[in-house]
Amino acid sequence: MKKLSFLFVVASLLLSCDKDNTTDCANLNCDTQFKYLTVNFVNKEGEGVSIRNYSAVNLRTNEKVFSELSATANTIPGTFIVLDDGYRKNLSPQGDNIKITGTYDDTKQTKSVIIKVANPVCGCHFEKVSGDQIIKFD
C-alpha cells in the first residue's frame, strides 16, 4: 500500500508540472498610473531639435510602434512619445527591440537607437529593459 501511495504522489507531481503553465495573476492589483516611454533628440549642446522622418519599429514584428498620446503630446522639440501602456499587449514578455530613428532638420543627419521593452506576464505596465532615451546629434 505504501508503494502504491508513493507512486500516486510521484505521478501527481509529474502531471502537475507544466512548462507552459502561465503564472496565476489573480491577486494582481494595478494602480491608475498610465506609463509612457519618451525619447529626446538633441544637438551637441543637449538642446531639443526639430526632427523629420521619425519612426519607431518593433524589430520582432516589423510593425510601427505608436502611442495614442503622440498625436497631441509631441509639443516639445525633439521629444517623442514612443509607446505607452496601451501598446503593452503587443509586446512579448521576453522583450522586444524597438528601433527609433529620426533625421535632424538642420544637418540632415539620421540617427537611430534601439530600446528594449517588455510586457511582464503579471504586470500592469510595460517595462523598459535597456537602451538610451537621449539621441544626440553631432
PDB file of C-alpha atoms in Angstrom:
ATOM      1  CA  MET A   1       0.000   0.000   0.000  1.00  0.00           C
ATOM      2  CA  LYS A   2       2.861   2.385   0.827  1.00  0.00           C
ATOM      3  CA  LYS A   3       4.425   1.787  -2.606  1.00  0.00           C
ATOM      4  CA  LEU A   4       1.112   2.487  -4.304  1.00  0.00           C
ATOM      5  CA  SER A   5       0.681   5.730  -2.324  1.00  0.00           C
ATOM      6  CA  PHE A   6       4.225   6.790  -3.166  1.00  0.00           C
ATOM      7  CA  LEU A   7       3.657   6.102  -6.877  1.00  0.00           C
ATOM      8  CA  PHE A   8       0.428   8.097  -6.754  1.00  0.00           C
ATOM      9  CA  VAL A   9       2.193  11.097  -5.179  1.00  0.00           C
ATOM     10  CA  VAL A  10       5.058  10.965  -7.703  1.00  0.00           C
ATOM     11  CA  ALA A  11       2.632  10.628 -10.622  1.00  0.00           C
ATOM     12  CA  SER A  12       0.590  13.585  -9.327  1.00  0.00           C
ATOM     13  CA  LEU A  13       3.691  15.752  -9.058  1.00  0.00           C
ATOM     14  CA  LEU A  14       4.856  14.858 -12.548  1.00  0.00           C
ATOM     15  CA  LEU A  15       1.450  15.529 -14.060  1.00  0.00           C
ATOM     16  CA  SER A  16       1.167  18.875 -12.283  1.00  0.00           C
ATOM     17  CA  CYS A  17       4.406  20.146 -13.830  1.00  0.00           C
ATOM     18  CA  ASP A  18       3.600  22.075 -16.972  1.00  0.00           C
ATOM     19  CA  LYS A  19       6.282  24.125 -18.688  1.00  0.00           C
ATOM     20  CA  ASP A  20       3.620  26.151 -20.466  1.00  0.00           C
ATOM     21  CA  ASN A  21       1.782  26.896 -17.244  1.00  0.00           C
ATOM     22  CA  THR A  22       1.074  30.612 -17.034  1.00  0.00           C
ATOM     23  CA  THR A  23       1.570  32.478 -13.807  1.00  0.00           C
ATOM     24  CA  ASP A  24      -1.531  32.989 -11.710  1.00  0.00           C
ATOM     25  CA  CYS A  25      -2.159  36.732 -11.771  1.00  0.00           C
ATOM     26  CA  ALA A  26      -5.434  36.683  -9.827  1.00  0.00           C
ATOM     27  CA  ASN A  27      -4.017  38.741  -6.955  1.00  0.00           C
ATOM     28  CA  LEU A  28      -2.577  41.438  -9.207  1.00  0.00           C
ATOM     29  CA  ASN A  29      -3.711  44.925  -8.201  1.00  0.00           C
ATOM     30  CA  CYS A  30      -2.920  47.607 -10.745  1.00  0.00           C
ATOM     31  CA  ASP A  31      -2.757  51.301  -9.969  1.00  0.00           C
ATOM     32  CA  THR A  32      -4.243  54.078 -12.080  1.00  0.00           C
ATOM     33  CA  GLN A  33      -0.866  55.223 -13.377  1.00  0.00           C
ATOM     34  CA  PHE A  34      -0.519  55.307 -17.179  1.00  0.00           C
ATOM     35  CA  LYS A  35       3.110  54.806 -18.152  1.00  0.00           C
ATOM     36  CA  TYR A  36       4.721  56.030 -21.363  1.00  0.00           C
ATOM     37  CA  LEU A  37       8.200  55.941 -22.903  1.00  0.00           C
ATOM     38  CA  THR A  38       9.748  59.030 -24.472  1.00  0.00           C
ATOM     39  CA  VAL A  39      12.903  59.698 -26.456  1.00  0.00           C
ATOM     40  CA  ASN A  40      14.673  63.025 -26.837  1.00  0.00           C
ATOM     41  CA  PHE A  41      16.580  64.038 -29.952  1.00  0.00           C
ATOM     42  CA  VAL A  42      19.163  66.686 -29.006  1.00  0.00           C
ATOM     43  CA  ASN A  43      22.000  68.623 -30.636  1.00  0.00           C
ATOM     44  CA  LYS A  44      25.578  68.563 -29.352  1.00  0.00           C
ATOM     45  CA  GLU A  45      24.651  71.235 -26.783  1.00  0.00           C
ATOM     46  CA  GLY A  46      21.906  68.994 -25.406  1.00  0.00           C
ATOM     47  CA  GLU A  47      19.020  71.129 -26.693  1.00  0.00           C
ATOM     48  CA  GLY A  48      15.930  69.516 -28.216  1.00  0.00           C
ATOM     49  CA  VAL A  49      15.901  69.731 -32.018  1.00  0.00           C
ATOM     50  CA  SER A  50      13.310  69.527 -34.760  1.00  0.00           C
ATOM     51  CA  ILE A  51      13.137  66.062 -36.339  1.00  0.00           C
ATOM     52  CA  ARG A  52      11.921  64.743 -39.685  1.00  0.00           C
ATOM     53  CA  ASN A  53      11.152  61.177 -40.683  1.00  0.00           C
ATOM     54  CA  TYR A  54      10.624  59.993 -37.118  1.00  0.00           C
ATOM     55  CA  SER A  55       9.858  56.295 -36.882  1.00  0.00           C
ATOM     56  CA  ALA A  56       9.655  53.573 -34.262  1.00  0.00           C
ATOM     57  CA  VAL A  57       9.553  49.938 -35.391  1.00  0.00           C
ATOM     58  CA  ASN A  58       9.222  46.737 -33.383  1.00  0.00           C
ATOM     59  CA  LEU A  59      12.044  44.613 -34.820  1.00  0.00           C
ATOM     60  CA  ARG A  60      10.336  41.341 -33.807  1.00  0.00           C
ATOM     61  CA  THR A  61       7.104  42.058 -35.705  1.00  0.00           C
ATOM     62  CA  ASN A  62       8.387  44.717 -38.136  1.00  0.00           C
ATOM     63  CA  GLU A  63       5.332  46.819 -37.230  1.00  0.00           C
ATOM     64  CA  LYS A  64       5.301  50.535 -36.482  1.00  0.00           C
ATOM     65  CA  VAL A  65       5.147  51.362 -32.797  1.00  0.00           C
ATOM     66  CA  PHE A  66       2.987  54.260 -31.723  1.00  0.00           C
ATOM     67  CA  SER A  67       1.288  55.922 -28.807  1.00  0.00           C
ATOM     68  CA  GLU A  68      -2.219  57.321 -28.959  1.00  0.00           C
ATOM     69  CA  LEU A  69      -0.818  60.272 -26.990  1.00  0.00           C
ATOM     70  CA  SER A  70       1.814  61.165 -29.587  1.00  0.00           C
ATOM     71  CA  ALA A  71      -0.617  62.955 -31.911  1.00  0.00           C
ATOM     72  CA  THR A  72      -1.309  65.648 -29.328  1.00  0.00           C
ATOM     73  CA  ALA A  73       1.586  65.471 -26.878  1.00  0.00           C
ATOM     74  CA  ASN A  74       4.708  65.966 -29.023  1.00  0.00           C
ATOM     75  CA  THR A  75       4.938  69.694 -28.376  1.00  0.00           C
ATOM     76  CA  ILE A  76       8.494  69.832 -27.014  1.00  0.00           C
ATOM     77  CA  PRO A  77      11.061  69.999 -29.845  1.00  0.00           C
ATOM     78  CA  GLY A  78      12.840  66.672 -30.230  1.00  0.00           C
ATOM     79  CA  THR A  79      10.703  64.821 -27.674  1.00  0.00           C
ATOM     80  CA  PHE A  80       8.561  61.925 -28.876  1.00  0.00           C
ATOM     81  CA  ILE A  81       6.290  59.534 -27.031  1.00  0.00           C
ATOM     82  CA  VAL A  82       7.344  56.165 -28.434  1.00  0.00           C
ATOM     83  CA  LEU A  83       4.765  53.970 -26.743  1.00  0.00           C
ATOM     84  CA  ASP A  84       2.500  53.777 -23.733  1.00  0.00           C
ATOM     85  CA  ASP A  85       0.636  51.168 -21.714  1.00  0.00           C
ATOM     86  CA  GLY A  86      -1.961  50.972 -24.482  1.00  0.00           C
ATOM     87  CA  TYR A  87       0.682  49.289 -26.671  1.00  0.00           C
ATOM     88  CA  ARG A  88       1.748  46.849 -23.913  1.00  0.00           C
ATOM     89  CA  LYS A  89      -0.327  43.928 -25.224  1.00  0.00           C
ATOM     90  CA  ASN A  90       1.740  43.989 -28.453  1.00  0.00           C
ATOM     91  CA  LEU A  91       4.996  43.365 -26.566  1.00  0.00           C
ATOM     92  CA  SER A  92       6.425  39.958 -25.711  1.00  0.00           C
ATOM     93  CA  PRO A  93       7.219  39.006 -22.093  1.00  0.00           C
ATOM     94  CA  GLN A  94      10.848  38.350 -23.139  1.00  0.00           C
ATOM     95  CA  GLY A  95      11.160  41.876 -24.508  1.00  0.00           C
ATOM     96  CA  ASP A  96      11.097  43.440 -27.954  1.00  0.00           C
ATOM     97  CA  ASN A  97      13.703  45.679 -29.547  1.00  0.00           C
ATOM     98  CA  ILE A  98      12.190  48.943 -30.744  1.00  0.00           C
ATOM     99  CA  LYS A  99      14.274  50.822 -33.323  1.00  0.00           C
ATOM    100  CA  ILE A 100      13.728  54.581 -33.127  1.00  0.00           C
ATOM    101  CA  THR A 101      15.008  56.755 -35.960  1.00  0.00           C
ATOM    102  CA  GLY A 102      14.924  60.450 -36.754  1.00  0.00           C
ATOM    103  CA  THR A 103      16.598  62.955 -39.063  1.00  0.00           C
ATOM    104  CA  TYR A 104      17.807  66.309 -37.713  1.00  0.00           C
ATOM    105  CA  ASP A 105      16.314  69.077 -39.872  1.00  0.00           C
ATOM    106  CA  ASP A 106      19.360  71.376 -39.795  1.00  0.00           C
ATOM    107  CA  THR A 107      22.097  68.876 -40.650  1.00  0.00           C
ATOM    108  CA  LYS A 108      20.063  66.129 -42.388  1.00  0.00           C
ATOM    109  CA  GLN A 109      21.921  63.650 -40.171  1.00  0.00           C
ATOM    110  CA  THR A 110      19.941  60.497 -39.306  1.00  0.00           C
ATOM    111  CA  LYS A 111      20.396  58.658 -36.003  1.00  0.00           C
ATOM    112  CA  SER A 112      18.836  55.519 -34.561  1.00  0.00           C
ATOM    113  CA  VAL A 113      18.726  53.800 -31.188  1.00  0.00           C
ATOM    114  CA  ILE A 114      17.308  50.505 -30.041  1.00  0.00           C
ATOM    115  CA  ILE A 115      15.328  50.352 -26.823  1.00  0.00           C
ATOM    116  CA  LYS A 116      14.227  47.011 -25.420  1.00  0.00           C
ATOM    117  CA  VAL A 117      10.805  46.936 -23.758  1.00  0.00           C
ATOM    118  CA  ALA A 118       8.805  44.026 -22.354  1.00  0.00           C
ATOM    119  CA  ASN A 119       5.280  43.107 -21.311  1.00  0.00           C
ATOM    120  CA  PRO A 120       5.696  41.372 -17.945  1.00  0.00           C
ATOM    121  CA  VAL A 121       3.486  38.285 -17.531  1.00  0.00           C
ATOM    122  CA  CYS A 122       1.714  39.690 -14.480  1.00  0.00           C
ATOM    123  CA  GLY A 123       2.484  43.345 -14.978  1.00  0.00           C
ATOM    124  CA  CYS A 124       0.228  46.341 -15.225  1.00  0.00           C
ATOM    125  CA  HIS A 125       2.721  48.409 -17.203  1.00  0.00           C
ATOM    126  CA  PHE A 126       5.336  47.783 -19.884  1.00  0.00           C
ATOM    127  CA  GLU A 127       8.939  47.591 -18.689  1.00  0.00           C
ATOM    128  CA  LYS A 128      11.940  49.311 -20.243  1.00  0.00           C
ATOM    129  CA  VAL A 129      14.744  46.737 -20.215  1.00  0.00           C
ATOM    130  CA  SER A 130      17.587  48.652 -21.876  1.00  0.00           C
ATOM    131  CA  GLY A 131      18.558  51.402 -24.294  1.00  0.00           C
ATOM    132  CA  ASP A 132      19.215  55.135 -24.383  1.00  0.00           C
ATOM    133  CA  GLN A 133      16.336  57.587 -24.423  1.00  0.00           C
ATOM    134  CA  ILE A 134      18.528  60.514 -25.477  1.00  0.00           C
ATOM    135  CA  ILE A 135      19.663  60.561 -29.094  1.00  0.00           C
ATOM    136  CA  LYS A 136      22.453  63.088 -29.601  1.00  0.00           C
ATOM    137  CA  PHE A 137      23.396  64.500 -32.995  1.00  0.00           C
ATOM    138  CA  ASP A 138      26.985  65.544 -33.789  1.00  0.00           C
TER     139      ASP A 138
END
